[in-house]
Amino acid sequence: MSRFLISASIALLFLAACNSAPNPEKGAVLAKAYGNYLSEADLEGVVPPGTSVNDSIMLVRNFIDNWLRKRILVRQAERNLTPSQTDFSKKLEDYRNSLIIYTYETELIRQKLDTVVTEREIERYYEDNKSNFELKYNIVKVVYTVLPSDSKELIRFRKLLKNRTILNLDSLNTLAQRHAIAYYLDEENWIKFDELLLQIPLVAYNQEVFLNNNRYVEFVDEPFVYLILFRDFMIRESLSPLEFEYANIRDIILNKRKLELLKEMHQEVYEKALRNNEIEVF
């Protein structure tokens, strides 16, 4: 929307010339509340380019109304709070200092943190901290396909999935792409059993008993038939496998590096300030 149309919209709302503007460079005064002024320049960004005149007037009116309401609430609060309750200078200073420190630390980490974590580092951390990697849920390695219950390819799928010794994933993938409604063929990665139950309507009242007694499961839930092969499973409270914790351990190592980097920086700048007599303790 052009500046002319924005100005026209404002003029329609506020016919008064508002010659008492405290800062003429900010344009016409649009509203006043308890000595605070809202000027035309304060509307920058309120009306997106291309907005119609009617919509522009509505946006401007709502902005001004909200501005006035906020000033009224502030004044009401000030009248009912003690001076100490409305003195935020200390909090604002602390907040500003925290923001400055956070911004600096973030930039330091971005520039200097070594983000390369080797497999050996991850394996060593896992071996040294096995007691921290107890499973909190059951996990499985699984492949499954979902077919129309009247699928003519059911026997072929069943034959491929029931061969637990040699699972021909290439053939299964080719067949699934052509005939399956849905499928999951990543037999190498662990997933939570609960996540699997969200994907398929499998009933397992006691997960541990179910997993101990089932390797291949097939059931019909019209209009689909589900074929599921459990390649492996681990029960909660057992040692979580390294593959399952890989990404978590990498994050732990990186976080430790961040903390060490920041600790070194804090100590370095402190010692430098002492050497340069920039700080004193009395």
Tab-separated table of C-alpha atoms in Angstrom:
chain	number	residue	atom	x	y	z
A	1	MET	CA	0.000	0.000	0.000
A	2	SER	CA	1.362	3.454	-0.924
A	3	ARG	CA	2.360	6.000	1.686
A	4	PHE	CA	-0.346	8.276	0.291
A	5	LEU	CA	-3.065	5.712	1.015
A	6	ILE	CA	-1.724	5.074	4.505
A	7	SER	CA	-1.740	8.790	5.219
A	8	ALA	CA	-5.246	9.074	3.787
A	9	SER	CA	-6.432	6.273	6.055
A	10	ILE	CA	-4.955	8.013	9.064
A	11	ALA	CA	-6.526	11.277	8.050
A	12	LEU	CA	-9.940	9.658	7.856
A	13	LEU	CA	-9.544	8.420	11.383
A	14	PHE	CA	-8.069	11.562	12.862
A	15	LEU	CA	-9.342	14.734	11.249
A	16	ALA	CA	-7.805	16.851	13.923
A	17	ALA	CA	-4.545	18.361	12.760
A	18	CYS	CA	-2.728	17.460	15.995
A	19	ASN	CA	-0.420	20.458	15.715
A	20	SER	CA	0.737	19.833	19.276
A	21	ALA	CA	2.998	16.961	18.218
A	22	PRO	CA	5.997	16.794	20.584
A	23	ASN	CA	8.246	15.690	17.710
A	24	PRO	CA	7.192	17.073	14.302
A	25	GLU	CA	9.706	14.825	12.544
A	26	LYS	CA	7.595	11.795	13.508
A	27	GLY	CA	4.556	13.126	11.686
A	28	ALA	CA	1.030	13.731	12.907
A	29	VAL	CA	0.076	12.782	16.457
A	30	LEU	CA	-2.535	10.030	16.344
A	31	ALA	CA	-3.234	9.523	20.043
A	32	LYS	CA	-2.251	10.821	23.431
A	33	ALA	CA	-2.421	9.175	26.848
A	34	TYR	CA	-1.032	10.588	30.078
A	35	GLY	CA	1.680	12.572	28.340
A	36	ASN	CA	2.629	9.761	25.928
A	37	TYR	CA	2.163	10.394	22.217
A	38	LEU	CA	1.564	7.975	19.353
A	39	SER	CA	2.749	9.458	16.078
A	40	GLU	CA	2.412	8.516	12.437
A	41	ALA	CA	5.964	7.203	12.352
A	42	ASP	CA	5.066	4.653	15.042
A	43	LEU	CA	2.783	2.913	12.538
A	44	GLU	CA	5.663	1.719	10.397
A	45	GLY	CA	5.127	-1.943	9.547
A	46	VAL	CA	1.552	-2.024	10.856
A	47	VAL	CA	0.002	-1.989	7.365
A	48	PRO	CA	1.557	-4.574	4.978
A	49	PRO	CA	2.164	-3.496	1.373
A	50	GLY	CA	-0.805	-4.131	-0.896
A	51	THR	CA	-3.412	-3.872	1.878
A	52	SER	CA	-6.734	-2.345	0.813
A	53	VAL	CA	-7.848	1.030	2.160
A	54	ASN	CA	-10.611	-0.485	4.316
A	55	ASP	CA	-8.295	-3.104	5.778
A	56	SER	CA	-5.625	-0.459	6.360
A	57	ILE	CA	-8.080	1.671	8.324
A	58	MET	CA	-9.041	-1.362	10.426
A	59	LEU	CA	-5.403	-2.250	11.152
A	60	VAL	CA	-4.560	1.330	12.104
A	61	ARG	CA	-7.657	1.639	14.292
A	62	ASN	CA	-6.864	-1.641	16.108
A	63	PHE	CA	-3.237	-0.648	16.638
A	64	ILE	CA	-4.199	2.697	18.133
A	65	ASP	CA	-6.904	1.145	20.297
A	66	ASN	CA	-4.437	-1.413	21.668
A	67	TRP	CA	-1.880	1.326	22.296
A	68	LEU	CA	-4.397	3.357	24.298
A	69	ARG	CA	-5.605	0.357	26.279
A	70	LYS	CA	-2.067	-0.575	27.220
A	71	ARG	CA	-1.316	2.970	28.420
A	72	ILE	CA	-4.504	2.956	30.491
A	73	LEU	CA	-3.569	-0.345	32.120
A	74	VAL	CA	-0.047	0.903	32.840
A	75	ARG	CA	-1.421	4.028	34.512
A	76	GLN	CA	-3.895	1.946	36.536
A	77	ALA	CA	-1.093	-0.339	37.674
A	78	GLU	CA	1.149	2.592	38.585
A	79	ARG	CA	-1.597	4.130	40.705
A	80	ASN	CA	-2.063	0.913	42.682
A	81	LEU	CA	1.554	-0.155	43.170
A	82	THR	CA	4.191	1.256	45.476
A	83	PRO	CA	7.263	3.004	43.998
A	84	SER	CA	9.427	0.030	44.939
A	85	GLN	CA	7.071	-2.309	43.086
A	86	THR	CA	7.368	-0.262	39.892
A	87	ASP	CA	11.135	0.240	40.017
A	88	PHE	CA	12.516	-2.209	37.478
A	89	SER	CA	15.847	-0.500	36.872
A	90	LYS	CA	17.821	-3.289	38.585
A	91	LYS	CA	15.908	-6.022	36.773
A	92	LEU	CA	16.288	-4.247	33.436
A	93	GLU	CA	20.027	-3.856	33.985
A	94	ASP	CA	20.372	-7.544	34.904
A	95	TYR	CA	18.296	-8.543	31.887
A	96	ARG	CA	20.378	-6.384	29.549
A	97	ASN	CA	23.626	-7.781	30.955
A	98	SER	CA	22.327	-11.341	30.578
A	99	LEU	CA	21.394	-10.692	26.956
A	100	ILE	CA	24.812	-9.226	26.181
A	101	ILE	CA	26.623	-12.158	27.802
A	102	TYR	CA	24.374	-14.705	26.092
A	103	THR	CA	24.902	-13.093	22.690
A	104	TYR	CA	28.669	-13.051	23.162
A	105	GLU	CA	28.802	-16.652	24.373
A	106	THR	CA	26.630	-17.800	21.461
A	107	GLU	CA	28.948	-16.113	18.974
A	108	LEU	CA	32.025	-17.556	20.699
A	109	ILE	CA	30.559	-21.061	20.486
A	110	ARG	CA	29.679	-20.537	16.828
A	111	GLN	CA	33.219	-19.495	15.986
A	112	LYS	CA	35.351	-21.757	18.170
A	113	LEU	CA	33.444	-24.904	19.125
A	114	ASP	CA	34.831	-28.072	17.570
A	115	THR	CA	31.708	-29.899	16.368
A	116	VAL	CA	33.496	-32.977	15.012
A	117	VAL	CA	32.734	-35.975	17.240
A	118	THR	CA	34.375	-39.220	16.188
A	119	GLU	CA	32.858	-42.670	16.507
A	120	ARG	CA	35.677	-43.613	18.867
A	121	GLU	CA	34.771	-40.740	21.211
A	122	ILE	CA	31.137	-41.826	21.218
A	123	GLU	CA	32.050	-45.464	21.852
A	124	ARG	CA	34.433	-44.531	24.656
A	125	TYR	CA	31.822	-42.340	26.354
A	126	TYR	CA	29.286	-45.155	26.080
A	127	GLU	CA	31.672	-47.701	27.592
A	128	ASP	CA	32.627	-45.361	30.435
A	129	ASN	CA	29.035	-44.437	31.288
A	130	LYS	CA	26.972	-47.560	30.699
A	131	SER	CA	25.178	-47.140	34.003
A	132	ASN	CA	23.608	-43.964	32.616
A	133	PHE	CA	22.056	-45.715	29.623
A	134	GLU	CA	19.258	-47.792	31.056
A	135	LEU	CA	16.296	-48.147	28.722
A	136	LYS	CA	13.171	-46.389	29.925
A	137	TYR	CA	10.955	-48.065	27.324
A	138	ASN	CA	10.869	-51.144	25.102
A	139	ILE	CA	12.549	-50.779	21.723
A	140	VAL	CA	12.396	-52.889	18.579
A	141	LYS	CA	13.959	-53.424	15.196
A	142	VAL	CA	11.031	-54.068	12.906
A	143	VAL	CA	9.842	-54.203	9.314
A	144	TYR	CA	6.205	-54.202	8.297
A	145	THR	CA	3.872	-53.753	5.345
A	146	VAL	CA	0.238	-52.700	5.153
A	147	LEU	CA	-1.780	-54.163	2.280
A	148	PRO	CA	-5.392	-54.096	1.140
A	149	SER	CA	-7.049	-57.037	2.841
A	150	ASP	CA	-7.942	-58.481	-0.567
A	151	SER	CA	-4.446	-58.041	-2.029
A	152	LYS	CA	-3.426	-60.705	-4.550
A	153	GLU	CA	0.195	-60.210	-3.454
A	154	LEU	CA	-0.390	-61.245	0.146
A	155	ILE	CA	1.268	-64.642	-0.271
A	156	ARG	CA	4.399	-63.099	-1.810
A	157	PHE	CA	4.687	-60.560	1.006
A	158	ARG	CA	4.112	-63.239	3.612
A	159	LYS	CA	6.813	-65.453	2.105
A	160	LEU	CA	9.353	-62.630	2.073
A	161	LEU	CA	8.645	-61.503	5.628
A	162	LYS	CA	8.496	-64.933	7.203
A	163	ASN	CA	12.006	-65.747	6.045
A	164	ARG	CA	13.643	-64.299	9.149
A	165	THR	CA	17.052	-65.827	8.420
A	166	ILE	CA	17.549	-64.118	5.057
A	167	LEU	CA	15.360	-61.050	4.678
A	168	ASN	CA	15.433	-59.911	1.061
A	169	LEU	CA	14.834	-56.220	1.597
A	170	ASP	CA	15.452	-55.307	-2.041
A	171	SER	CA	12.681	-57.592	-3.278
A	172	LEU	CA	10.426	-56.522	-0.422
A	173	ASN	CA	11.030	-52.845	-1.161
A	174	THR	CA	10.281	-53.287	-4.870
A	175	LEU	CA	7.083	-55.177	-4.101
A	176	ALA	CA	6.015	-52.700	-1.393
A	177	GLN	CA	6.450	-49.698	-3.669
A	178	ARG	CA	4.020	-51.273	-6.144
A	179	HIS	CA	1.420	-52.896	-3.922
A	180	ALA	CA	1.613	-51.732	-0.288
A	181	ILE	CA	-0.522	-49.017	1.267
A	182	ALA	CA	2.284	-48.279	3.719
A	183	TYR	CA	5.523	-49.942	4.762
A	184	TYR	CA	8.588	-49.613	6.999
A	185	LEU	CA	11.723	-51.525	6.003
A	186	ASP	CA	14.503	-50.010	8.108
A	187	GLU	CA	15.619	-53.109	9.998
A	188	GLU	CA	18.865	-51.568	11.271
A	189	ASN	CA	17.524	-48.772	13.439
A	190	TRP	CA	15.891	-49.141	16.837
A	191	ILE	CA	12.531	-47.470	17.427
A	192	LYS	CA	10.356	-47.245	20.524
A	193	PHE	CA	7.699	-49.948	20.599
A	194	ASP	CA	5.215	-47.262	21.638
A	195	GLU	CA	5.956	-45.384	18.404
A	196	LEU	CA	5.212	-48.511	16.402
A	197	LEU	CA	1.888	-48.886	18.189
A	198	LEU	CA	0.977	-45.368	17.087
A	199	GLN	CA	1.555	-46.354	13.457
A	200	ILE	CA	-0.306	-49.635	13.367
A	201	PRO	CA	-3.353	-50.897	15.352
A	202	LEU	CA	-1.426	-53.655	17.083
A	203	VAL	CA	-2.751	-54.732	20.490
A	204	ALA	CA	-0.128	-55.538	23.138
A	205	TYR	CA	-1.503	-55.297	26.672
A	206	ASN	CA	1.783	-56.520	28.152
A	207	GLN	CA	4.580	-55.383	25.859
A	208	GLU	CA	7.298	-57.519	27.411
A	209	VAL	CA	5.255	-60.730	27.170
A	210	PHE	CA	4.198	-59.866	23.633
A	211	LEU	CA	7.746	-59.252	22.420
A	212	ASN	CA	9.060	-62.399	24.058
A	213	ASN	CA	6.443	-64.506	22.291
A	214	ASN	CA	6.122	-62.964	18.844
A	215	ARG	CA	8.498	-62.641	15.932
A	216	TYR	CA	6.102	-62.560	12.998
A	217	VAL	CA	2.624	-61.072	13.427
A	218	GLU	CA	-0.148	-60.903	10.850
A	219	PHE	CA	-3.640	-59.549	11.439
A	220	VAL	CA	-6.548	-57.983	9.580
A	221	ASP	CA	-8.084	-54.652	10.505
A	222	GLU	CA	-10.470	-53.954	7.640
A	223	PRO	CA	-9.862	-52.830	5.020
A	224	PHE	CA	-6.156	-53.595	5.618
A	225	VAL	CA	-3.954	-56.522	6.508
A	226	TYR	CA	-0.775	-55.930	8.529
A	227	LEU	CA	2.359	-58.084	8.224
A	228	ILE	CA	4.996	-57.397	10.874
A	229	LEU	CA	8.395	-58.969	11.423
A	230	PHE	CA	10.293	-58.171	14.641
A	231	ARG	CA	13.997	-58.485	13.877
A	232	ASP	CA	15.104	-57.749	17.440
A	233	PHE	CA	13.879	-56.197	20.663
A	234	MET	CA	15.146	-54.941	24.012
A	235	ILE	CA	13.139	-54.629	27.188
A	236	ARG	CA	12.960	-51.535	29.371
A	237	GLU	CA	15.471	-51.334	32.254
A	238	SER	CA	18.054	-53.252	30.230
A	239	LEU	CA	21.186	-51.604	28.859
A	240	SER	CA	20.293	-49.306	25.980
A	241	PRO	CA	22.260	-50.226	22.819
A	242	LEU	CA	24.914	-47.866	21.507
A	243	GLU	CA	23.093	-47.413	18.180
A	244	PHE	CA	20.046	-46.121	20.009
A	245	GLU	CA	22.076	-43.679	22.112
A	246	TYR	CA	24.423	-42.506	19.355
A	247	ALA	CA	22.835	-39.106	18.692
A	248	ASN	CA	22.222	-38.536	22.392
A	249	ILE	CA	25.867	-39.202	23.265
A	250	ARG	CA	27.042	-36.887	20.496
A	251	ASP	CA	24.895	-34.100	21.967
A	252	ILE	CA	26.258	-34.800	25.456
A	253	ILE	CA	29.862	-34.569	24.228
A	254	LEU	CA	29.165	-31.327	22.354
A	255	ASN	CA	27.457	-29.836	25.393
A	256	LYS	CA	30.438	-30.730	27.594
A	257	ARG	CA	32.708	-29.015	25.076
A	258	LYS	CA	30.505	-25.911	25.156
A	259	LEU	CA	30.658	-25.755	28.937
A	260	GLU	CA	34.429	-26.218	28.957
A	261	LEU	CA	34.889	-23.556	26.278
A	262	LEU	CA	32.788	-21.061	28.225
A	263	LYS	CA	34.507	-21.918	31.509
A	264	GLU	CA	37.921	-21.296	29.947
A	265	MET	CA	36.728	-18.008	28.457
A	266	HIS	CA	35.290	-16.837	31.793
A	267	GLN	CA	38.543	-17.601	33.607
A	268	GLU	CA	40.692	-16.093	30.878
A	269	VAL	CA	38.878	-12.738	30.769
A	270	TYR	CA	38.836	-12.595	34.577
A	271	GLU	CA	42.587	-13.157	34.850
A	272	LYS	CA	43.229	-10.646	32.064
A	273	ALA	CA	41.166	-8.007	33.862
A	274	LEU	CA	43.172	-8.659	37.049
A	275	ARG	CA	46.517	-8.357	35.232
A	276	ASN	CA	45.437	-5.082	33.631
A	277	ASN	CA	44.205	-3.673	36.958
A	278	GLU	CA	40.748	-3.223	35.437
A	279	ILE	CA	39.015	-4.585	38.534
A	280	GLU	CA	39.612	-4.217	42.239
A	281	VAL	CA	38.283	-5.831	45.378
A	282	PHE	CA	38.069	-3.634	48.468
